[in-house]
Short mmCIF file of C-alpha atoms in Angstrom, two decimals:
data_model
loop_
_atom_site.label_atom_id
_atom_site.label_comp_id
_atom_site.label_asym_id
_atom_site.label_seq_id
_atom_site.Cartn_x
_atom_site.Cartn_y
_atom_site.Cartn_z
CA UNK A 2 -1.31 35.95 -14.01
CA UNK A 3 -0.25 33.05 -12.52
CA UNK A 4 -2.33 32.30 -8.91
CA UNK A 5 -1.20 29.39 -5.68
CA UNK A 6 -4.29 27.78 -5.03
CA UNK A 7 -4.30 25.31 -1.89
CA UNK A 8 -6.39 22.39 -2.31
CA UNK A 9 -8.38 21.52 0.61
CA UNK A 10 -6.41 21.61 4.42
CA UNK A 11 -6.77 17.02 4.37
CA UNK A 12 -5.54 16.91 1.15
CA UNK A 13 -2.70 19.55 1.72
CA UNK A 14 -1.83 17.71 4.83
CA UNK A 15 -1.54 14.22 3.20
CA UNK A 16 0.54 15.70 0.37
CA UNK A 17 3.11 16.91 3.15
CA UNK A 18 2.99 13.62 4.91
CA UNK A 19 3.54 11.23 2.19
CA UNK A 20 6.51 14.04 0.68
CA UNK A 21 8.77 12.70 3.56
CA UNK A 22 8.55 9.15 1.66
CA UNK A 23 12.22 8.55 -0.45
CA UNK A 24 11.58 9.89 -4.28
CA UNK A 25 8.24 11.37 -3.64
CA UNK A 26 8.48 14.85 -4.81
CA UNK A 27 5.56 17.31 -4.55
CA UNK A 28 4.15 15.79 -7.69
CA UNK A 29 4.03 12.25 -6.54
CA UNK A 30 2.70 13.27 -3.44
CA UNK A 31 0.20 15.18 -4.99
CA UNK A 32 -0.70 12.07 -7.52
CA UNK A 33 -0.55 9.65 -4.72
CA UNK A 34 -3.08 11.98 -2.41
CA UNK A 35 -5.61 11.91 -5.17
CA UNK A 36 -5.42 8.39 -5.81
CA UNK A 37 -5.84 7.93 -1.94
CA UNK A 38 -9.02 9.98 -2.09
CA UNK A 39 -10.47 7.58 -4.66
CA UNK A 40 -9.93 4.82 -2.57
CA UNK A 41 -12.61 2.78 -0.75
CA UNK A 42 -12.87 3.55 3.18
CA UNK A 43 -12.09 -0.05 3.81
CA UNK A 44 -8.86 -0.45 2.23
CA UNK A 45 -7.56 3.34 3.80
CA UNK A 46 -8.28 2.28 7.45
CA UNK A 47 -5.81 -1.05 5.55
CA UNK A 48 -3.42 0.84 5.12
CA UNK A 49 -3.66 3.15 8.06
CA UNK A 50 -3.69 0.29 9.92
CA UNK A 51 -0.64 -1.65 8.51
CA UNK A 52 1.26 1.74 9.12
CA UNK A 53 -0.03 1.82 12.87
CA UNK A 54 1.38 -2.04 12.93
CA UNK A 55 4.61 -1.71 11.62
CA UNK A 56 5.78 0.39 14.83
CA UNK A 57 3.44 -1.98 17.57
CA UNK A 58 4.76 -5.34 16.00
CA UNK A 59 7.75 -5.45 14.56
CA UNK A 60 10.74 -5.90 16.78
CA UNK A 61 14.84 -6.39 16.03
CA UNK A 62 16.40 -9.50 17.37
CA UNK A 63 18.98 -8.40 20.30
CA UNK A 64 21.70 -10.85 19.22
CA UNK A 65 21.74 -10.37 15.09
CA UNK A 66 19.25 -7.17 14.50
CA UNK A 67 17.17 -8.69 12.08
CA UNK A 68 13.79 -8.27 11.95
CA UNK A 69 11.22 -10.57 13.96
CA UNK A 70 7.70 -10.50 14.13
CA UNK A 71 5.79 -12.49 17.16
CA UNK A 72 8.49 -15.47 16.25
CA UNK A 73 11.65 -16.19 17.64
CA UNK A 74 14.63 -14.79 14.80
CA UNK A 75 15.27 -17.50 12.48
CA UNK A 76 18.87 -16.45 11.67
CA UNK A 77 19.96 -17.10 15.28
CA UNK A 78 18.99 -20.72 15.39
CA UNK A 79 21.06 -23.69 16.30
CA UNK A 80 21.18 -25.26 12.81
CA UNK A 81 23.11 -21.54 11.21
CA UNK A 82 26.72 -22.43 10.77
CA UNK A 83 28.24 -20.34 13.50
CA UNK A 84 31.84 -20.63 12.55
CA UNK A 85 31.15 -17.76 9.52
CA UNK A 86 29.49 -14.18 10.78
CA UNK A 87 28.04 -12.11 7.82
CA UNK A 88 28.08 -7.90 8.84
CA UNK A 89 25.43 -5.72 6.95
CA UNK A 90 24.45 -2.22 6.78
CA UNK A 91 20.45 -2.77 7.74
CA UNK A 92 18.22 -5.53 8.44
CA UNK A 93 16.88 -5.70 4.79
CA UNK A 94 20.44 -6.78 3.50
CA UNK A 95 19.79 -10.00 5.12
CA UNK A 96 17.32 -11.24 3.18
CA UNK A 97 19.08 -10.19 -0.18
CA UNK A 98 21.75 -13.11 1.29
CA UNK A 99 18.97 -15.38 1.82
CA UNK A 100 17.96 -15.02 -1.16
CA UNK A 101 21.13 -16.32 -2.88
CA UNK A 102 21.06 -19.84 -0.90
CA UNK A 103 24.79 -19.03 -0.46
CA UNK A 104 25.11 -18.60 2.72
CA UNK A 105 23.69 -20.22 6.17
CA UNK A 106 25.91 -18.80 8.74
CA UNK A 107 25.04 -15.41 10.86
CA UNK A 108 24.16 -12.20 10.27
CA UNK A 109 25.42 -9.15 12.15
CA UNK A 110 23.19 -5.91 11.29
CA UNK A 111 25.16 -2.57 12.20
CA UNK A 112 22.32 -0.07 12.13
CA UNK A 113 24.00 2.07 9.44
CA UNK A 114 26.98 2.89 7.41
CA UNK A 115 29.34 5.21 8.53
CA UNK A 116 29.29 8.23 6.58
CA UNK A 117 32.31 10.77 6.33
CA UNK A 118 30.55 13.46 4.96
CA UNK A 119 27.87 13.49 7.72
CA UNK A 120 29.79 12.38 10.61
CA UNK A 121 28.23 9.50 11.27
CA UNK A 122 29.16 6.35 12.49
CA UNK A 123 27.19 3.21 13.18
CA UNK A 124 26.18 2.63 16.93
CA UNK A 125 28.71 2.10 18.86
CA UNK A 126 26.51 -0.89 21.33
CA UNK A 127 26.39 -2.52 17.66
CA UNK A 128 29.73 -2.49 17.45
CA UNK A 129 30.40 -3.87 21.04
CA UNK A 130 27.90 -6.92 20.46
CA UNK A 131 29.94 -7.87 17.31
CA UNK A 132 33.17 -8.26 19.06
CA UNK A 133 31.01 -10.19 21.76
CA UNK A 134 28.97 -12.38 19.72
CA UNK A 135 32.18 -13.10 17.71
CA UNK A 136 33.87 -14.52 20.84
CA UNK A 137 31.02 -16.39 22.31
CA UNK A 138 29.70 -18.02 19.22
CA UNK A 139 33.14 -19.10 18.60
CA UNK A 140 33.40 -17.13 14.78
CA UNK A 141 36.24 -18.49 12.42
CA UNK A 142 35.49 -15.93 9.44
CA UNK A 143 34.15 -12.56 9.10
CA UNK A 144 32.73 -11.31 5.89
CA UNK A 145 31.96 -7.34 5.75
CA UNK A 146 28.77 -7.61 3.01
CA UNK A 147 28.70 -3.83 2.20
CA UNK A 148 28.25 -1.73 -0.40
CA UNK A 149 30.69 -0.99 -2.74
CA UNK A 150 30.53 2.79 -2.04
CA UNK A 151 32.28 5.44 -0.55
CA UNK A 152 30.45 4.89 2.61
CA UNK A 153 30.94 1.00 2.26
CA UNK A 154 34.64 0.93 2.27
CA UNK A 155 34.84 4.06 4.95
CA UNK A 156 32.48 1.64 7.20
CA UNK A 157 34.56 -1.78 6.43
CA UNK A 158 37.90 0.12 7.23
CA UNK A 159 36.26 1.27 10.38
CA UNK A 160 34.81 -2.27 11.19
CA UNK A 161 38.35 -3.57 10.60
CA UNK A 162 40.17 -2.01 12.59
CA UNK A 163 38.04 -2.18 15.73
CA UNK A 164 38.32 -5.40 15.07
CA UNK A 165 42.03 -4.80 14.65
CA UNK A 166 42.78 -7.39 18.47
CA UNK A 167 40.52 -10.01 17.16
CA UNK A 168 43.20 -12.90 15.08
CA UNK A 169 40.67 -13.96 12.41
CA UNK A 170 40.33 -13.47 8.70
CA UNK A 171 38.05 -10.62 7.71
CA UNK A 172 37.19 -10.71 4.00
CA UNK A 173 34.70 -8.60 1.87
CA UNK A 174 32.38 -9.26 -0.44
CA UNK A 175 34.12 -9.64 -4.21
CA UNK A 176 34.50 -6.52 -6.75
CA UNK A 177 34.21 -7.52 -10.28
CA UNK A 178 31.23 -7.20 -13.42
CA UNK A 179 27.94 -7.97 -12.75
CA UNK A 180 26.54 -11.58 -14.38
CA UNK A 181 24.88 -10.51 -17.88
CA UNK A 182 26.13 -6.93 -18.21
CA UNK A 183 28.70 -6.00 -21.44
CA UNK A 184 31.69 -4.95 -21.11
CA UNK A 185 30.46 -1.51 -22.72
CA UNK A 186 28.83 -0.54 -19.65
CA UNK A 187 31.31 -1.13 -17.04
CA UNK A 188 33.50 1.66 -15.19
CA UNK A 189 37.24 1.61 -14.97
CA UNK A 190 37.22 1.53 -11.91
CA UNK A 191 34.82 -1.77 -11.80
CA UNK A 192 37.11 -3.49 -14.57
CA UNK A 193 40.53 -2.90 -12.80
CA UNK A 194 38.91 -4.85 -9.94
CA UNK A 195 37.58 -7.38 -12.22
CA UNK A 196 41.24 -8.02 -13.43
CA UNK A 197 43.25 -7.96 -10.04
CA UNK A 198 40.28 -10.05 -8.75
CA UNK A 199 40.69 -12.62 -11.54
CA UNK A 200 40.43 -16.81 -11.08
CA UNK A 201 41.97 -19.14 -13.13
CA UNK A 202 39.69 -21.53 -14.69
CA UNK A 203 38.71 -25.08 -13.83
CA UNK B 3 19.86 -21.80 -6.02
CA UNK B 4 17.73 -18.49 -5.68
CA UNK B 5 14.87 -18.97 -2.62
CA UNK B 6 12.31 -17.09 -2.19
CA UNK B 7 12.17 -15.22 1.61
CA UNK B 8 9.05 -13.14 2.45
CA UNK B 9 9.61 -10.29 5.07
CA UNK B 10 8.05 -10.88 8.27
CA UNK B 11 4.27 -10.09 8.26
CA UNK B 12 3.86 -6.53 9.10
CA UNK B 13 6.23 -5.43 6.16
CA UNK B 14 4.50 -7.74 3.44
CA UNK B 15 1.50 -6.42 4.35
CA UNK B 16 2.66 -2.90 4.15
CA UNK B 17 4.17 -3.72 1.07
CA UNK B 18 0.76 -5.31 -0.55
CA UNK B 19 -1.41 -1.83 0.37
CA UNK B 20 1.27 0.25 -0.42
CA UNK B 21 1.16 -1.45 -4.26
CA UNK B 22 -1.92 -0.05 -4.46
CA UNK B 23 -0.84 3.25 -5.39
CA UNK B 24 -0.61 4.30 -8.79
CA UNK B 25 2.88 3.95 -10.63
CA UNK B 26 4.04 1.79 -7.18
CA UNK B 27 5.55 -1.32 -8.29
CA UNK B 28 6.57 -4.29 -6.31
CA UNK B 29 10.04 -2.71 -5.62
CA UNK B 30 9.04 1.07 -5.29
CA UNK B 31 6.60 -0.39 -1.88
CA UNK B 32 9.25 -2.35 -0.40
CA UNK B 33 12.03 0.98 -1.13
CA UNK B 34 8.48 2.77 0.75
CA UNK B 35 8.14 0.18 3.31
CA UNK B 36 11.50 0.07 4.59
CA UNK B 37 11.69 3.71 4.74
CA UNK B 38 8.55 3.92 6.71
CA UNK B 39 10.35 1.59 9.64
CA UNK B 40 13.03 4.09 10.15
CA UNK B 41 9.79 6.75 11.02
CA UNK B 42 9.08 8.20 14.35
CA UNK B 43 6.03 6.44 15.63
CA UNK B 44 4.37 10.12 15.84
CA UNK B 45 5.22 10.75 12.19
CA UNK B 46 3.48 6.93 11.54
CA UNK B 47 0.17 8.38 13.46
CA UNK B 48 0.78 11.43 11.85
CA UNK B 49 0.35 9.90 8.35
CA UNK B 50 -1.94 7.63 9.20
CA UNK B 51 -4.00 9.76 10.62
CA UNK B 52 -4.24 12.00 7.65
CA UNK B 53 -4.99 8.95 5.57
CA UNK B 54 -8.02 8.20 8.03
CA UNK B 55 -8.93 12.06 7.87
CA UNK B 56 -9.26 12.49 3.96
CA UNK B 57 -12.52 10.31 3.86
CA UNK B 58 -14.13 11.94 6.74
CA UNK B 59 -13.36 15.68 6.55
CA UNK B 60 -13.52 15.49 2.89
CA UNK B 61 -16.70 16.38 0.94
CA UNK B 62 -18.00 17.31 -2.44
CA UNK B 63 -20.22 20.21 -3.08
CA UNK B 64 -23.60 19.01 -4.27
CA UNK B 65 -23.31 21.68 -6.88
CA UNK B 66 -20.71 21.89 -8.80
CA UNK B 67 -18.39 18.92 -7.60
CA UNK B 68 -15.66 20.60 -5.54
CA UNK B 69 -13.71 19.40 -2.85
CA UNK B 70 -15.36 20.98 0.48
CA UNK B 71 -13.13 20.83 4.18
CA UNK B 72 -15.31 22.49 6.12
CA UNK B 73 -16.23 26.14 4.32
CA UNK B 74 -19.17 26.70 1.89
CA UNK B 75 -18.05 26.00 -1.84
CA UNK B 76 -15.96 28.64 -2.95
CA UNK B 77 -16.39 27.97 -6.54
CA UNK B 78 -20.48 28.21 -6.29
CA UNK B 79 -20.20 32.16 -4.57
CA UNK B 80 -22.48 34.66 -5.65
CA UNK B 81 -19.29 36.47 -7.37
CA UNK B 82 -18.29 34.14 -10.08
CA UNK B 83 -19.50 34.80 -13.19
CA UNK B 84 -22.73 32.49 -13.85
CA UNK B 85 -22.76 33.06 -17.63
CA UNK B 86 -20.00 30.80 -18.09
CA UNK B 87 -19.55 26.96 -17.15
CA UNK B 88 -16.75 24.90 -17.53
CA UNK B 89 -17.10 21.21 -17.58
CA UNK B 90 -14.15 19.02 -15.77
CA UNK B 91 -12.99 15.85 -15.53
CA UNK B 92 -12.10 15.60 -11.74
CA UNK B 93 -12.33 17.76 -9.28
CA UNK B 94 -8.61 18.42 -8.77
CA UNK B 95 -8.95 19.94 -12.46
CA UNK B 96 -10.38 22.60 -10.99
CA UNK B 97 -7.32 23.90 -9.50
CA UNK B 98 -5.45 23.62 -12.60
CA UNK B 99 -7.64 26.10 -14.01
CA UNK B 100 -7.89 28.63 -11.34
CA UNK B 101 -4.14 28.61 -10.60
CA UNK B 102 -4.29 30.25 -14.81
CA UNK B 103 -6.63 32.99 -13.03
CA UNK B 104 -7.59 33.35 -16.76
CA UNK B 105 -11.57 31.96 -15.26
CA UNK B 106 -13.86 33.69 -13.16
CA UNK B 107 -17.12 31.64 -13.96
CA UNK B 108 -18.42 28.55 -12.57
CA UNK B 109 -17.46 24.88 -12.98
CA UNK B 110 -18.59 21.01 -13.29
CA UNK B 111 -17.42 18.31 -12.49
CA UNK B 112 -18.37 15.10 -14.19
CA UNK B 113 -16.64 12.47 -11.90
CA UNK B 114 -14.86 10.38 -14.97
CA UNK B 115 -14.47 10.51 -18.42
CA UNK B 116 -16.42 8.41 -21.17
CA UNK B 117 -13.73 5.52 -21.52
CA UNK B 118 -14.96 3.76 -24.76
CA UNK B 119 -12.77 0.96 -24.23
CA UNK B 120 -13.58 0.34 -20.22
CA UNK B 121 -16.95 0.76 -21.51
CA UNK B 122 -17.42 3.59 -19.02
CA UNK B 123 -19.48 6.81 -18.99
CA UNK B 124 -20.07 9.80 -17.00
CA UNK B 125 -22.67 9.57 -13.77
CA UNK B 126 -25.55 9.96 -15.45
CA UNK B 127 -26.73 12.28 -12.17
CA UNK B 128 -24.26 14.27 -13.12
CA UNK B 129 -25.15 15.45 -16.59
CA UNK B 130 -28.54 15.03 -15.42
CA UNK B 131 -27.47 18.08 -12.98
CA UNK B 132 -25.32 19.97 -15.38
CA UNK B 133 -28.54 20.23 -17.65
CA UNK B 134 -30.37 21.78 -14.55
CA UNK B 135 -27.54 24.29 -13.31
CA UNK B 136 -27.42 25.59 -17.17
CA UNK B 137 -31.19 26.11 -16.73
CA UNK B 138 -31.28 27.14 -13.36
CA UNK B 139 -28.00 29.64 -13.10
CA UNK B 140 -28.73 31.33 -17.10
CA UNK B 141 -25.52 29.83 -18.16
CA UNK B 142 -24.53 31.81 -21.85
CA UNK B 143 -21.75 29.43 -22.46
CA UNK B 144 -20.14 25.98 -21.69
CA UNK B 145 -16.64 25.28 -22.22
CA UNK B 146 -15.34 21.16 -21.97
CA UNK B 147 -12.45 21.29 -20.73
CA UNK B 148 -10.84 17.63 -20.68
CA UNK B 149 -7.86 15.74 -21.90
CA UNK B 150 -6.95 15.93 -25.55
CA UNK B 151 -6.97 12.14 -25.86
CA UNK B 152 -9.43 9.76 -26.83
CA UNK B 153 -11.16 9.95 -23.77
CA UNK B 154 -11.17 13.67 -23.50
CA UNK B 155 -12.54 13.71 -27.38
CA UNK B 156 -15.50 11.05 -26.52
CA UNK B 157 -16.26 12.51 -23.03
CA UNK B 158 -16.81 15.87 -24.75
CA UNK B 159 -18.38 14.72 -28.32
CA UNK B 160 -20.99 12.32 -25.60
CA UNK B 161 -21.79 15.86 -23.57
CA UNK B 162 -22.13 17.42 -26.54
CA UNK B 163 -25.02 15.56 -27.64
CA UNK B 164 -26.46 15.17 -24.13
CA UNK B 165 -26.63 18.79 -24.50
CA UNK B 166 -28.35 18.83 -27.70
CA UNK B 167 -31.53 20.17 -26.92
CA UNK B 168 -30.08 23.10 -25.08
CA UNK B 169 -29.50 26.39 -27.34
CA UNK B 170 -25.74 27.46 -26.40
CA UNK B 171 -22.14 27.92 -27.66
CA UNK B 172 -20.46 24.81 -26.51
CA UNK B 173 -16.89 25.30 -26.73
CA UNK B 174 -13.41 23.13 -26.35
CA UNK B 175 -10.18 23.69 -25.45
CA UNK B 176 -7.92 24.76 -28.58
CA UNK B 177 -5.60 22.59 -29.61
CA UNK B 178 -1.86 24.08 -30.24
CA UNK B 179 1.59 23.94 -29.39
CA UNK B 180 2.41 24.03 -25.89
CA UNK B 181 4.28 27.69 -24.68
CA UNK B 182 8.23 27.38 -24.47
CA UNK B 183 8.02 24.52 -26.21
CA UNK B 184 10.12 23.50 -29.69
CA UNK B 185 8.44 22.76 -33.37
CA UNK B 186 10.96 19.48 -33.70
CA UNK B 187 9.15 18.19 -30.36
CA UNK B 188 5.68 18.31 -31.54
CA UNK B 189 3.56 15.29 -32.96
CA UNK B 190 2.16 16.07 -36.78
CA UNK B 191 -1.50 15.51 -35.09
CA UNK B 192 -0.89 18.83 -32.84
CA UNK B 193 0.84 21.09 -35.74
CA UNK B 194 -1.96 20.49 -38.33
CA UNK B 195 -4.57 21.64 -34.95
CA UNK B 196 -1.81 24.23 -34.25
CA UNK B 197 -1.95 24.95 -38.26
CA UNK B 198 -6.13 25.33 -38.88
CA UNK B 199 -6.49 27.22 -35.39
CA UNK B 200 -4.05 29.78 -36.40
CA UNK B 201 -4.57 33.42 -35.32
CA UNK B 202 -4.14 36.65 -37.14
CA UNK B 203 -1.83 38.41 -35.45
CA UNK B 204 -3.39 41.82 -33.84
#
């Protein structure tokens, strides 16, 4: 016969705490709780403390909405090239851009994707800001860096057409194979892209 | 050109605790961290609280090595069955066991395993107080209960001889094919255990 036992009420409550982390099933929780218990008092009042932090000191920039810690937001300065405005999903996109060296214009963060299945649709203020920053930074080209899923073509269509009164050219971000990955692996969906999208070389 | 581009502060150093935790790579703490911004700040105090709580509501019995809230230990009662004692890795062992409610007697908990490689071995004040309970509570039998690794096999072949000079059936785990489970998925190593451990059918 096969009997629940609880473990101890701290432990129990831990496990449901951390279970509301993204891929952390009961199991995980359970493997990360005991780990936690293991750990030296020092580095859990660390942690507990970084988690207290993130809330208290970490604020969005009101023009862009990335994220800014006691400095001013280094993606609104005077040296970005202002004439090219980058859109993305959350504030964590931004520094996969950065990352590439591509790209020193600015950012635009929307908050979130719209979703048709849940009804959702990013905030509207977010929305309002973009048309305004666009017109008052003076913004040549819009790029809509989202991803290439249901939700991130439902969101770009939506972005598009509110800013359907705006004259500029709003392009996305391309379609096409990933560098280093065989042909083998690719969708049909992917390829077809890949050949519409194609560039004649040199 | 790829650059590098930390995350402000708060978030790196989120990140750097949360890599801590067992099986939590670079990316799984910054997939955690990100998801831990989007939190209510109650459910952040909520967490962190319990992560504060663990070290100073837990305890361990003195006895046998449970995990204690605040009750009395209720794996030392006066209504388990003394005669048998089963030695455990960690305490959350313990709970693996009674959860087969196949055990009714008492347990021990050793703290770690003898790692021959780490050059590790078991508390010695443990063993020293495993010897005593034996003595003290008339144990008739002890069963080692650990991992069937190389660990497990040293932890239990090292109490084994610790035990030497004490006059009981020492017992292991058998060794077999796991329930539900397929002859093409087992390792040779288990069938020949499975094999000499046979039983004649009743």
């Amino acid at each position: 016969m096969m009997t629940f036992m609880e473990y101890p009420q701290p432990i129990e409550h831990l496990i449901e705490q951390l279970r509301k982390l993204p891929s952390i099933g009961y199991k995980s929780a359970e493997r990360l709780a005991f780990s936690l218990i293991d750990w030296e008092g020092k580095e859990l009042n660390d942690l507990s403390e970084a988690l207290n932090n993130i809330k208290r000191s970490l604020h969005f920039c009101e023009e862009c909405g990335a994220m800014l810690h006691q400095e001013n937001c280094r993606f609104c300065t005077e040296s970005r090239d202002s004439s090219c405005l980058c859109v993305v999903a959350g504030a964590k996109d931004i520094y996969l851009f950065e990352q590439t060296g591509e790209f020193k214009g600015l950012y635009h963060v929307l908050g979130s994707l719209l979703s048709p299945l849940a009804q959702k649709t990013p905030p509207q203020e977010r929305i309002d800001s973009l048309k305004e920053r666009i017109e008052k930074r003076e913004v040549k080209e819009v790029i809509l860096a989202m991803d290439a899923t249901l939700e991130g073509d439902a969101t770009a269509l939506y972005i598009k057409k509110e800013l359907a009164l705006i004259d500029l050219p709003i392009s996305r971000l391309a379609l096409g194979i990933p560098m280093g990955s065989s042909l083998d692996y690719i969708d049909g969906g992917t390829l077809a892209r890949a050949f519409s999208g194609r560039r004649v070389l040199g």
